Coordinates of C-alpha atoms and ligand atoms in Angstrom, one line a residue:
M437 CA -22.9 17.5 3.0
K438 CA -24.6 14.5 4.7
D439 CA -23.1 13.5 8.1
I440 CA -23.0 9.7 8.0
V441 CA -23.1 9.4 11.8
R442 CA -26.4 10.9 11.9
T443 CA -28.1 8.6 9.4
P444 CA -30.5 5.7 10.3
A445 CA -28.0 3.3 8.8
W446 CA -25.5 4.5 11.4
A447 CA -27.8 4.3 14.3
A448 CA -29.0 0.8 13.3
L449 CA -25.3 -0.5 13.3
A450 CA -24.7 1.2 16.6
A451 CA -27.8 -0.7 18.1
H452 CA -26.8 -3.9 16.5
H453 CA -23.2 -3.6 17.8
R454 CA -24.6 -3.8 21.4
D455 CA -25.9 -7.3 20.4
V456 CA -22.8 -8.5 18.6
A457 CA -20.0 -7.1 21.0
P458 CA -20.5 -9.8 23.7
R459 CA -20.6 -12.7 21.3
H460 CA -17.5 -14.9 21.0
L461 CA -16.3 -16.1 17.5
R462 CA -16.3 -19.7 19.1
D463 CA -20.1 -19.3 19.4
L464 CA -20.7 -17.7 16.1
F465 CA -19.0 -20.7 14.5
S466 CA -20.6 -23.5 16.7
E467 CA -23.9 -22.1 16.1
D468 CA -23.7 -21.9 12.4
P469 CA -22.1 -24.7 10.3
G470 CA -22.7 -22.7 7.2
R471 CA -20.6 -19.7 8.4
F472 CA -17.5 -20.5 6.4
P473 CA -19.0 -21.1 2.8
R474 CA -21.4 -18.2 3.4
L475 CA -18.6 -15.7 4.5
T476 CA -16.0 -16.4 1.9
L477 CA -15.6 -14.8 -1.6
E478 CA -13.5 -15.7 -4.5
L479 CA -12.2 -13.9 -7.7
D480 CA -9.9 -15.3 -10.1
G481 CA -7.5 -17.2 -7.6
L482 CA -7.8 -14.6 -4.9
F483 CA -9.8 -16.2 -2.0
L484 CA -11.1 -14.1 0.9
D485 CA -12.3 -15.8 4.1
L486 CA -14.1 -13.3 6.2
S487 CA -15.7 -15.8 8.5
K488 CA -13.3 -15.0 11.5
N489 CA -14.7 -11.7 11.8
R490 CA -17.0 -10.3 14.5
V491 CA -20.0 -10.0 12.3
T492 CA -23.3 -11.8 11.6
D493 CA -25.3 -11.8 8.5
E494 CA -27.3 -9.0 10.0
T495 CA -24.0 -7.1 10.5
L496 CA -23.1 -7.3 6.8
R497 CA -26.5 -6.4 5.7
L498 CA -26.5 -3.3 7.9
L499 CA -23.0 -2.4 6.7
R500 CA -24.2 -2.6 3.1
D501 CA -27.1 -0.4 4.1
L502 CA -24.6 2.2 5.3
A503 CA -22.5 1.9 2.1
R504 CA -25.8 2.7 0.0
E505 CA -26.5 5.5 2.6
A506 CA -23.0 7.0 1.7
N507 CA -23.7 6.6 -1.9
V508 CA -20.9 4.3 -2.4
P509 CA -22.0 2.6 -5.8
A510 CA -22.7 6.1 -7.3
I511 CA -19.3 7.5 -6.2
V512 CA -17.5 4.5 -7.3
A513 CA -19.1 5.1 -11.0
R514 CA -17.9 8.6 -10.7
M515 CA -14.4 7.7 -10.1
F516 CA -14.1 5.3 -13.0
A517 CA -15.9 7.8 -15.2
G518 CA -13.0 10.3 -14.8
E519 CA -15.0 12.8 -12.7
K520 CA -12.8 15.3 -10.7
I521 CA -13.6 13.5 -7.3
N522 CA -10.4 14.8 -5.9
L523 CA -12.0 18.2 -5.1
T524 CA -9.2 19.9 -3.1
E525 CA -6.7 19.5 -6.0
D526 CA -9.4 19.7 -8.8
R527 CA -8.2 16.4 -10.2
A528 CA -9.6 13.1 -11.4
A529 CA -8.4 9.8 -9.6
L530 CA -7.9 7.4 -12.6
H531 CA -5.3 5.0 -11.8
T532 CA -7.8 2.7 -13.1
A533 CA -7.4 4.0 -16.6
L534 CA -3.7 2.9 -16.4
R535 CA -4.7 -0.8 -16.2
N536 CA -7.9 -0.4 -18.5
R537 CA -7.7 -3.5 -20.8
S538 CA -11.4 -3.1 -21.8
G539 CA -10.7 -1.2 -25.1
N540 CA -13.3 1.5 -23.9
P541 CA -12.2 5.1 -23.9
V542 CA -11.7 6.8 -20.5
M543 CA -12.5 10.8 -20.8
V544 CA -10.9 13.4 -18.6
D545 CA -12.1 16.9 -19.7
G546 CA -13.5 15.7 -23.0
H547 CA -10.3 13.8 -24.0
D548 CA -9.8 10.1 -24.1
V549 CA -6.6 9.4 -22.2
M550 CA -6.4 5.8 -23.3
P551 CA -4.2 6.6 -26.5
D552 CA -1.6 8.6 -24.2
V553 CA -1.6 5.6 -21.8
E554 CA -1.0 3.2 -24.4
A555 CA 1.8 5.4 -26.0
V556 CA 3.8 5.7 -22.8
L557 CA 3.5 1.8 -22.3
K558 CA 4.7 1.0 -25.7
R559 CA 7.7 3.3 -25.1
M560 CA 8.3 1.7 -21.7
D561 CA 8.1 -1.7 -23.5
A562 CA 10.9 -0.8 -26.1
F563 CA 13.0 0.7 -23.5
C564 CA 12.8 -2.2 -21.2
D565 CA 13.4 -4.6 -23.9
A566 CA 16.5 -2.7 -25.0
V567 CA 17.9 -2.7 -21.4
R568 CA 16.9 -6.1 -20.4
S569 CA 18.3 -7.7 -23.9
G570 CA 21.6 -5.6 -23.7
T571 CA 20.8 -3.6 -26.8
W572 CA 21.0 -0.5 -24.5
R573 CA 24.5 0.2 -23.7
G574 CA 26.1 2.5 -21.2
A575 CA 28.5 5.2 -22.3
S576 CA 31.4 2.8 -22.4
G577 CA 29.7 0.2 -24.3
Q578 CA 28.7 -2.0 -21.4
P579 CA 25.3 -3.5 -20.9
I580 CA 23.3 -2.3 -17.8
R581 CA 23.7 -4.6 -14.7
A582 CA 22.1 -2.4 -12.0
V583 CA 19.2 -0.1 -11.8
V584 CA 18.7 2.6 -9.2
N585 CA 15.3 4.2 -8.8
I586 CA 15.6 7.6 -7.0
G587 CA 12.2 8.6 -5.7
I588 CA 10.2 8.8 -2.6
G589 CA 6.9 8.3 -1.2
G590 CA 4.6 7.2 -4.1
S591 CA 7.5 7.5 -6.5
D592 CA 9.4 4.7 -4.4
L593 CA 7.0 2.5 -2.3
G594 CA 5.2 1.0 -4.9
P595 CA 8.0 0.0 -7.3
V596 CA 10.2 -1.3 -4.4
M597 CA 7.2 -3.4 -3.0
A598 CA 6.6 -4.8 -6.4
V599 CA 10.0 -5.4 -7.5
Q600 CA 10.6 -7.3 -4.2
A601 CA 7.4 -9.3 -4.4
L602 CA 8.2 -10.5 -8.0
A603 CA 12.0 -11.0 -7.6
P604 CA 11.8 -14.5 -9.1
F605 CA 10.5 -13.2 -12.3
A606 CA 13.5 -10.8 -12.8
P607 CA 16.7 -11.7 -14.6
P608 CA 19.5 -12.7 -12.3
D609 CA 22.0 -10.6 -13.7
L610 CA 20.1 -7.2 -13.2
A611 CA 20.3 -5.8 -9.6
F612 CA 17.8 -3.3 -8.4
H613 CA 18.3 -0.6 -5.8
F614 CA 15.9 2.1 -4.4
V615 CA 17.3 5.3 -3.0
S616 CA 14.7 7.6 -1.2
N617 CA 15.9 9.1 2.0
V618 CA 17.4 12.6 1.9
D619 CA 20.0 11.0 4.2
G620 CA 23.2 10.9 2.3
A621 CA 23.8 7.5 3.7
H622 CA 21.2 5.9 1.6
L623 CA 22.8 6.9 -1.6
H624 CA 26.4 6.6 -0.3
D625 CA 25.8 3.0 0.7
T626 CA 24.1 2.3 -2.6
L627 CA 26.7 3.8 -4.8
L628 CA 29.6 1.9 -2.9
R629 CA 28.3 -1.2 -4.5
L630 CA 27.9 0.1 -8.1
D631 CA 29.9 0.4 -11.2
P632 CA 28.9 3.5 -13.0
A633 CA 29.7 2.0 -16.4
T634 CA 26.9 -0.6 -15.8
T635 CA 24.4 1.5 -13.8
L636 CA 21.2 3.2 -14.9
F637 CA 19.5 5.8 -12.8
I638 CA 15.8 6.4 -13.0
V639 CA 14.9 9.7 -11.5
A640 CA 11.1 9.2 -10.5
S641 CA 9.1 12.2 -9.4
K642 CA 5.7 13.2 -10.5
T643 CA 6.5 16.9 -9.7
F644 CA 10.4 17.0 -10.3
T645 CA 10.6 19.4 -7.4
T646 CA 10.7 17.1 -4.5
Q647 CA 13.8 18.0 -2.1
E648 CA 14.7 14.5 -1.4
T649 CA 14.6 13.2 -4.8
M650 CA 16.4 16.3 -6.5
A651 CA 19.1 16.2 -4.0
N652 CA 19.7 12.5 -4.5
A653 CA 19.4 12.9 -8.3
A654 CA 22.0 15.7 -8.3
T655 CA 24.5 13.8 -6.3
A656 CA 24.1 10.7 -8.4
R657 CA 24.7 12.5 -11.5
A658 CA 27.8 14.2 -10.0
W659 CA 29.2 10.7 -9.1
L660 CA 28.4 9.5 -12.7
V661 CA 29.9 12.6 -14.3
A662 CA 32.9 12.4 -12.1
K663 CA 33.7 8.9 -13.3
L664 CA 32.5 8.8 -17.0
G665 CA 32.2 12.5 -18.0
E666 CA 29.1 14.8 -18.9
D667 CA 28.3 13.0 -22.2
A668 CA 27.6 9.8 -20.4
V669 CA 24.4 11.0 -18.8
P670 CA 21.9 10.3 -21.5
R671 CA 23.0 6.7 -21.3
H672 CA 22.8 6.4 -17.6
F673 CA 19.8 8.7 -16.5
V674 CA 16.2 8.6 -17.4
A675 CA 13.3 10.4 -15.7
V676 CA 9.7 9.5 -14.9
S677 CA 7.6 12.7 -14.3
T678 CA 4.7 14.9 -15.2
N679 CA 7.0 18.0 -15.2
A680 CA 8.8 18.0 -18.6
K681 CA 10.3 21.6 -18.2
G682 CA 11.7 20.3 -14.7
V683 CA 13.3 17.3 -16.4
A684 CA 14.7 19.5 -19.2
A685 CA 16.1 21.8 -16.5
F686 CA 17.9 19.0 -14.9
G687 CA 19.7 18.2 -18.2
M688 CA 17.8 15.3 -19.5
A689 CA 16.5 14.9 -22.9
E690 CA 12.9 14.3 -23.7
A691 CA 13.7 11.1 -25.4
N692 CA 14.9 9.8 -21.9
M693 CA 11.8 10.9 -20.2
F694 CA 8.5 8.8 -19.6
G695 CA 5.5 10.9 -18.6
F696 CA 2.2 10.5 -16.7
W697 CA -0.5 12.9 -15.8
D698 CA -2.0 14.7 -12.8
W699 CA -4.9 12.5 -12.6
V700 CA -2.6 9.8 -11.2
G701 CA -2.0 10.2 -7.5
G702 CA 1.5 9.5 -6.2
R703 CA 0.5 6.6 -4.1
Y704 CA -1.7 5.2 -6.8
S705 CA 1.1 5.5 -9.6
L706 CA 2.8 2.1 -9.7
W707 CA 0.7 1.2 -12.8
S708 CA 2.0 4.3 -14.6
A709 CA 5.6 5.0 -15.9
I710 CA 6.5 5.2 -12.2
G711 CA 6.3 1.3 -12.6
L712 CA 9.3 1.4 -15.0
P713 CA 11.7 -0.4 -12.4
I714 CA 8.9 -3.1 -12.2
M715 CA 8.7 -3.5 -15.9
L716 CA 12.6 -3.5 -16.1
A717 CA 12.5 -6.3 -13.4
I718 CA 9.7 -8.6 -15.0
G719 CA 9.5 -7.5 -18.5
P720 CA 6.5 -5.9 -20.5
E721 CA 4.5 -8.9 -20.8
R722 CA 4.5 -9.8 -17.1
F723 CA 4.0 -6.0 -16.3
G724 CA 0.9 -6.4 -18.6
E725 CA -0.3 -9.3 -16.6
M726 CA 0.2 -7.3 -13.4
L727 CA -2.0 -4.7 -15.1
A728 CA -4.6 -7.2 -16.1
G729 CA -5.1 -8.6 -12.4
A730 CA -5.7 -5.0 -11.3
H731 CA -8.1 -4.5 -14.1
A732 CA -9.9 -7.8 -13.2
M733 CA -10.3 -6.3 -9.7
D734 CA -11.4 -2.9 -11.1
E735 CA -14.2 -4.5 -13.1
H736 CA -15.2 -6.6 -10.0
F737 CA -15.2 -3.5 -8.0
R738 CA -17.2 -1.5 -10.4
T739 CA -19.9 -4.1 -11.2
A740 CA -20.3 -6.6 -8.3
P741 CA -23.1 -6.1 -6.1
L742 CA -22.2 -5.0 -2.6
E743 CA -23.1 -8.5 -1.3
Q744 CA -20.3 -10.1 -3.4
N745 CA -18.0 -7.2 -3.7
L746 CA -14.5 -8.1 -2.1
P747 CA -13.0 -4.5 -1.7
A748 CA -16.3 -3.0 -0.5
T749 CA -16.8 -5.8 2.0
L750 CA -13.2 -5.5 3.4
A751 CA -13.8 -1.8 3.7
L752 CA -17.2 -2.2 5.6
I753 CA -15.7 -4.6 8.0
G754 CA -12.9 -2.2 8.7
V755 CA -15.4 0.6 9.4
W756 CA -17.3 -1.8 11.7
Y757 CA -14.3 -2.1 13.9
V758 CA -12.9 1.3 13.6
N759 CA -16.2 3.0 14.4
F760 CA -18.4 0.7 16.3
F761 CA -15.8 -1.4 18.2
G762 CA -13.6 1.8 18.6
W763 CA -10.4 -0.2 17.5
P764 CA -8.0 2.3 15.9
H765 CA -5.5 -0.2 14.7
H766 CA -5.0 -2.6 11.7
A767 CA -2.4 -5.1 11.1
V768 CA -1.3 -6.4 7.7
L769 CA 0.7 -9.7 8.0
P770 CA 1.9 -11.3 4.8
Y771 CA 3.1 -15.0 5.0
E772 CA 5.2 -14.4 2.2
Q773 CA 8.8 -13.1 2.5
R774 CA 8.6 -11.3 -0.9
L775 CA 5.7 -9.1 0.4
A776 CA 8.1 -7.6 3.2
R777 CA 7.5 -4.2 2.0
F778 CA 3.8 -4.7 1.4
P779 CA 2.8 -3.2 4.8
A780 CA 5.1 -0.1 4.3
Y781 CA 3.5 0.2 0.8
L782 CA -0.1 0.0 2.4
Q783 CA 0.7 2.4 5.2
Q784 CA 1.3 5.0 2.8
A785 CA -1.9 3.9 0.6
D786 CA -4.1 3.7 3.5
M787 CA -2.8 6.3 6.1
E788 CA -2.0 9.1 3.5
S789 CA -5.6 8.5 1.9
N790 CA -7.6 8.1 5.0
G791 CA -5.6 9.8 7.8
K792 CA -8.0 12.9 7.9
C793 CA -10.0 14.8 10.2
V794 CA -11.6 17.2 7.8
R795 CA -14.3 16.0 5.4
A796 CA -14.1 16.6 1.5
D797 CA -16.7 19.7 2.1
G798 CA -14.1 21.3 4.7
T799 CA -16.2 20.5 7.7
P800 CA -14.8 18.4 10.6
V801 CA -15.3 14.7 10.7
T802 CA -17.7 13.5 13.4
C803 CA -16.3 9.9 13.7
A804 CA -12.8 8.2 13.7
T805 CA -11.4 7.7 10.2
G806 CA -8.3 5.7 8.9
P807 CA -6.7 3.2 11.4
V808 CA -3.0 3.1 12.3
L809 CA -1.7 0.5 10.0
F810 CA 1.4 -1.6 10.6
G811 CA 2.7 -5.2 9.7
E812 CA 5.7 -7.5 9.2
P813 CA 5.9 -10.7 7.3
G814 CA 5.0 -13.8 9.1
T815 CA 6.5 -15.7 10.7
N816 CA 8.9 -13.1 11.7
G817 CA 6.1 -10.9 13.4
Q818 CA 5.3 -14.2 15.5
H819 CA 8.6 -13.9 17.1
A820 CA 8.2 -10.1 17.9
F821 CA 4.8 -8.5 18.2
Y822 CA 2.0 -11.1 18.1
Q823 CA 2.4 -11.5 21.8
L824 CA 0.2 -8.2 22.0
L825 CA -2.2 -9.5 19.3
H826 CA -2.8 -12.7 21.2
Q827 CA -3.0 -11.4 24.7
G828 CA -2.5 -7.5 24.8
T829 CA -5.1 -5.2 26.0
P830 CA -6.0 -3.6 22.4
V831 CA -7.8 -5.7 19.9
V832 CA -6.0 -5.4 16.6
P833 CA -8.1 -6.5 13.6
A834 CA -5.5 -8.0 11.1
D835 CA -5.4 -9.2 7.4
F836 CA -3.3 -12.5 7.0
I837 CA -2.1 -12.9 3.4
A838 CA -0.6 -16.1 2.0
A839 CA -0.1 -18.1 -1.2
A840 CA -0.9 -21.7 -1.5
N841 CA 2.2 -22.3 -3.6
S842 CA 5.6 -20.6 -3.5
V843 CA 7.0 -19.6 -6.7
T844 CA 10.2 -21.0 -5.7
E845 CA 9.4 -23.9 -3.5
T846 CA 12.4 -24.4 -1.4
G847 CA 13.4 -27.5 1.0
G848 CA 9.7 -28.1 2.0
H849 CA 9.5 -24.7 3.8
H850 CA 6.2 -23.7 2.3
P851 CA 3.8 -26.0 4.3
M852 CA 5.7 -24.8 7.4
L853 CA 4.8 -21.4 6.4
L854 CA 1.2 -22.1 5.7
A855 CA 0.9 -24.0 8.9
N856 CA 1.8 -20.9 10.8
F857 CA -0.5 -18.8 8.7
L858 CA -3.4 -21.0 9.4
A859 CA -2.6 -21.5 13.2
Q860 CA -2.3 -17.9 14.0
T861 CA -5.7 -17.1 12.6
E862 CA -7.3 -20.0 14.5
A863 CA -5.3 -19.0 17.7
L864 CA -6.5 -15.5 17.5
A865 CA -10.2 -16.4 16.9
F866 CA -10.6 -19.2 19.2
G867 CA -8.0 -18.6 21.8
R868 CA -7.7 -21.3 24.7
T869 CA -9.9 -21.5 27.5
I870 CA -9.0 -22.4 31.3
I871 CA -10.5 -25.7 30.8
E872 CA -8.5 -26.4 27.6
V873 CA -5.4 -25.4 29.5
V874 CA -6.1 -27.6 32.4
E875 CA -7.1 -30.6 30.1
E876 CA -3.8 -30.2 28.1
G877 CA -1.9 -31.6 31.1
P878 CA -0.5 -30.8 34.5
V879 CA 0.2 -27.1 34.8
P880 CA 0.9 -25.3 38.0
P881 CA -2.1 -23.3 39.1
R882 CA -0.2 -19.9 39.1
L883 CA 0.6 -20.5 35.4
V884 CA -3.1 -21.1 34.3
P885 CA -4.1 -17.3 33.7
H886 CA -0.8 -16.8 31.8
K887 CA -1.6 -19.8 29.5
V888 CA -5.2 -18.7 28.7
F889 CA -5.7 -16.9 25.4
P890 CA -9.1 -14.9 25.2
G891 CA -9.4 -15.2 21.3
N892 CA -12.3 -13.5 19.7
R893 CA -9.7 -11.5 17.8
P894 CA -10.9 -11.0 14.3
T895 CA -9.0 -11.6 11.1
N896 CA -9.4 -11.6 7.3
S897 CA -7.5 -14.4 5.5
I898 CA -6.5 -13.6 1.8
L899 CA -5.1 -16.7 -0.1
L900 CA -3.5 -16.5 -3.4
R901 CA -2.8 -19.5 -5.5
R902 CA 0.8 -18.0 -6.0
L903 CA 2.2 -14.5 -5.8
D904 CA 2.7 -13.9 -9.5
P905 CA 2.3 -10.5 -11.4
Y906 CA -1.4 -11.2 -11.9
A907 CA -2.2 -11.9 -8.3
L908 CA -0.1 -8.9 -7.2
G909 CA -2.1 -6.7 -9.4
M910 CA -5.3 -7.9 -7.9
L911 CA -4.1 -7.7 -4.3
V912 CA -2.9 -4.2 -4.7
A913 CA -6.2 -3.0 -6.4
L914 CA -8.1 -4.9 -3.7
Y915 CA -6.6 -2.7 -1.1
E916 CA -6.8 0.5 -3.3
H917 CA -10.5 0.0 -3.5
K918 CA -11.1 -0.8 0.0
I919 CA -9.4 2.3 1.1
F920 CA -11.4 4.4 -1.5
T921 CA -14.7 2.8 -0.3
Q922 CA -13.9 3.8 3.4
G923 CA -13.0 7.3 2.4
V924 CA -16.4 7.7 0.8
I925 CA -18.2 6.4 3.9
W926 CA -16.2 8.8 6.0
G927 CA -16.9 11.6 3.7
I928 CA -13.2 12.3 3.2
N929 CA -11.0 13.0 0.1
S930 CA -8.9 10.0 -0.2
F931 CA -6.8 11.4 -2.9
D932 CA -5.1 14.5 -1.3
Q933 CA -2.4 14.6 1.4
W934 CA -2.3 18.3 2.8
G935 CA -1.0 16.8 6.1
V936 CA 2.6 16.5 4.7
E937 CA 2.9 20.0 3.6
L938 CA 3.6 21.8 6.9
G939 CA 6.6 19.8 7.8
K940 CA 8.0 20.4 4.5
T941 CA 7.5 24.3 4.8
L942 CA 9.1 24.3 8.2
A943 CA 12.2 22.2 7.0
N944 CA 12.8 24.6 4.1
R945 CA 12.8 27.4 6.9
I946 CA 15.1 25.6 9.1
L947 CA 17.7 24.6 6.6
P948 CA 19.2 28.0 6.1
E949 CA 19.8 28.1 9.8
L950 CA 21.6 24.9 9.9
L951 CA 23.7 26.4 7.1
G952 CA 24.8 29.3 9.2
G953 CA 22.0 31.7 8.4
A954 CA 20.3 34.0 11.0
A955 CA 18.4 32.1 13.7
Q956 CA 14.5 32.4 13.0
P957 CA 11.9 32.5 15.7
H958 CA 10.6 29.0 16.8
D959 CA 9.3 27.5 20.1
A960 CA 11.8 27.2 22.8
S961 CA 12.1 23.3 22.2
T962 CA 12.9 23.6 18.4
S963 CA 15.3 26.6 18.9
G964 CA 17.1 24.9 21.7
L965 CA 17.6 21.7 19.6
I966 CA 18.9 23.8 16.7
R967 CA 21.4 25.2 19.1
Q968 CA 22.3 21.8 20.1
V969 CA 22.8 20.5 16.7
M970 CA 25.0 23.5 15.7
A971 CA 27.1 23.0 18.8
W972 CA 27.7 19.3 18.0
R973 CA 27.9 19.6 14.2
D974 CA 31.7 19.0 13.2
K975 CA 33.3 22.1 11.7
P976 CA 34.0 21.8 8.0
A977 CA 37.8 21.0 7.7
Ligands
G6Q832 C1 1.6 10.3 -2.7 C2 2.2 11.6 -2.3 C3 3.6 11.5 -2.0 C4 4.5 11.6 -3.3 C5 5.9 12.0 -2.8 C6 6.8 12.1 -4.0 O1 0.4 10.1 -3.1 O2 1.8 12.6 -3.1 O3 4.1 10.5 -1.4 O4 4.5 10.4 -4.1 O5 5.8 13.2 -2.2 O6 6.4 13.1 -4.9 P1 6.9 13.2 -6.4 O7 6.6 12.1 -7.1 O8 6.4 14.6 -7.0 O9 8.5 13.4 -6.1

């Protein structure tokens, strides 16, 4: 496999970095009045301002050469064609088929998957209409008023993020809860507020073997059965899975199961039946709009030249910072309270996809890969960690996300929110010089250095018209494809996650010890902690 670090395109970027690194964004802007129009891109109501990045036209040209060197366009085509690009799991990565609105077939192993996708969507539509209209009744004849999604990782983060993001599109008399953690407190505190007669549980698990989900589902089932009896289960439990046998073994009828397929990666699954809570919240039509937004981004990513390609350009600028500036962090800062879970969602999408030190062919990487991603909604973050973003020693490239309109404009708040969004990227890019500090008015000399802002801190601004289902679909697909493009450049498989296995295996080994089984050999720290836990555990009454 080609080592991207040893290519002429990489060497050209390394040499170019020496020219660009000392330059300040203040100069890049003052020398070039055409910078903003040239470094902005737009697609269907999603506007991307790249101009506050530490790049020149030459940087972008060289980065695109790097993408060609890494074969990005060809590998993108292979993903859309359903080739098994997830080599370690021998699977296709076809989340794009789940939102394919083109009418064209998508083939996996010689089989067109689109009729299967359409059939599940149709069943989801009918089920969601029934629940939302009150035709679907609980065992005691009452309509559903609360939906509890039990799932974790990819079977939780996408739905919880999207249901929150699109809350104004949901009926006010249907509450949504998400239980993921095996910590019984999560389920306990959720059930406290619920009436079993009006509660619907969705057990969401691709494998239907995940410890956390199975434990939470079994406890929730016991709670329901204790209150309403065994016969109530089919009116209050549905499953989303690829494992029909596992669902049957749990005691759920096939009619209550919504399927998907092994070519849907967990963290790419919100478009599949895993999105059932989203469809219950916003209804089938708006769920279709979300799929359409993602499809528009797919078509753009698949067909637009690298020069105009939004996901590819975001990816390349990220590579520029990680590999050439050596900045290992990335912040995602939505100026939209309803995107509060978007950074957590992206943390999984990005860090589980590209947090790898071995390339797809099993050889070690020779450069840094995925950054540490974090974020919080603005303006809350401003009153918390932005100090470090402005004046700290690490430079943290950041994506700022905002919508020109709020779906629920309230009390004139939105212009205040937008002013903060705009002010922060301005402050990060341009900072405040000593001269500006002094000119602003009398300031004690000892405070001058504290009031200086270095600036030159790069940001992308992503502006939506409003956060509606279509825009959310576009936004999520934008990041999915950004992540994939970076994985291709680094030569890693963005679709597996072997790094989460070891902890699971060790936990399975430790659990019997905590239940009173014989001590197993561990390192001194782990054995000591097990003894301490056992000493402090309350004895069962
Ligand atoms: C995502 C990962 C992982 C997965 C969870 C839940 O890409 O594979 O986060 O989604 O481990 O798995 P199940 O859906 O099988 O319960």
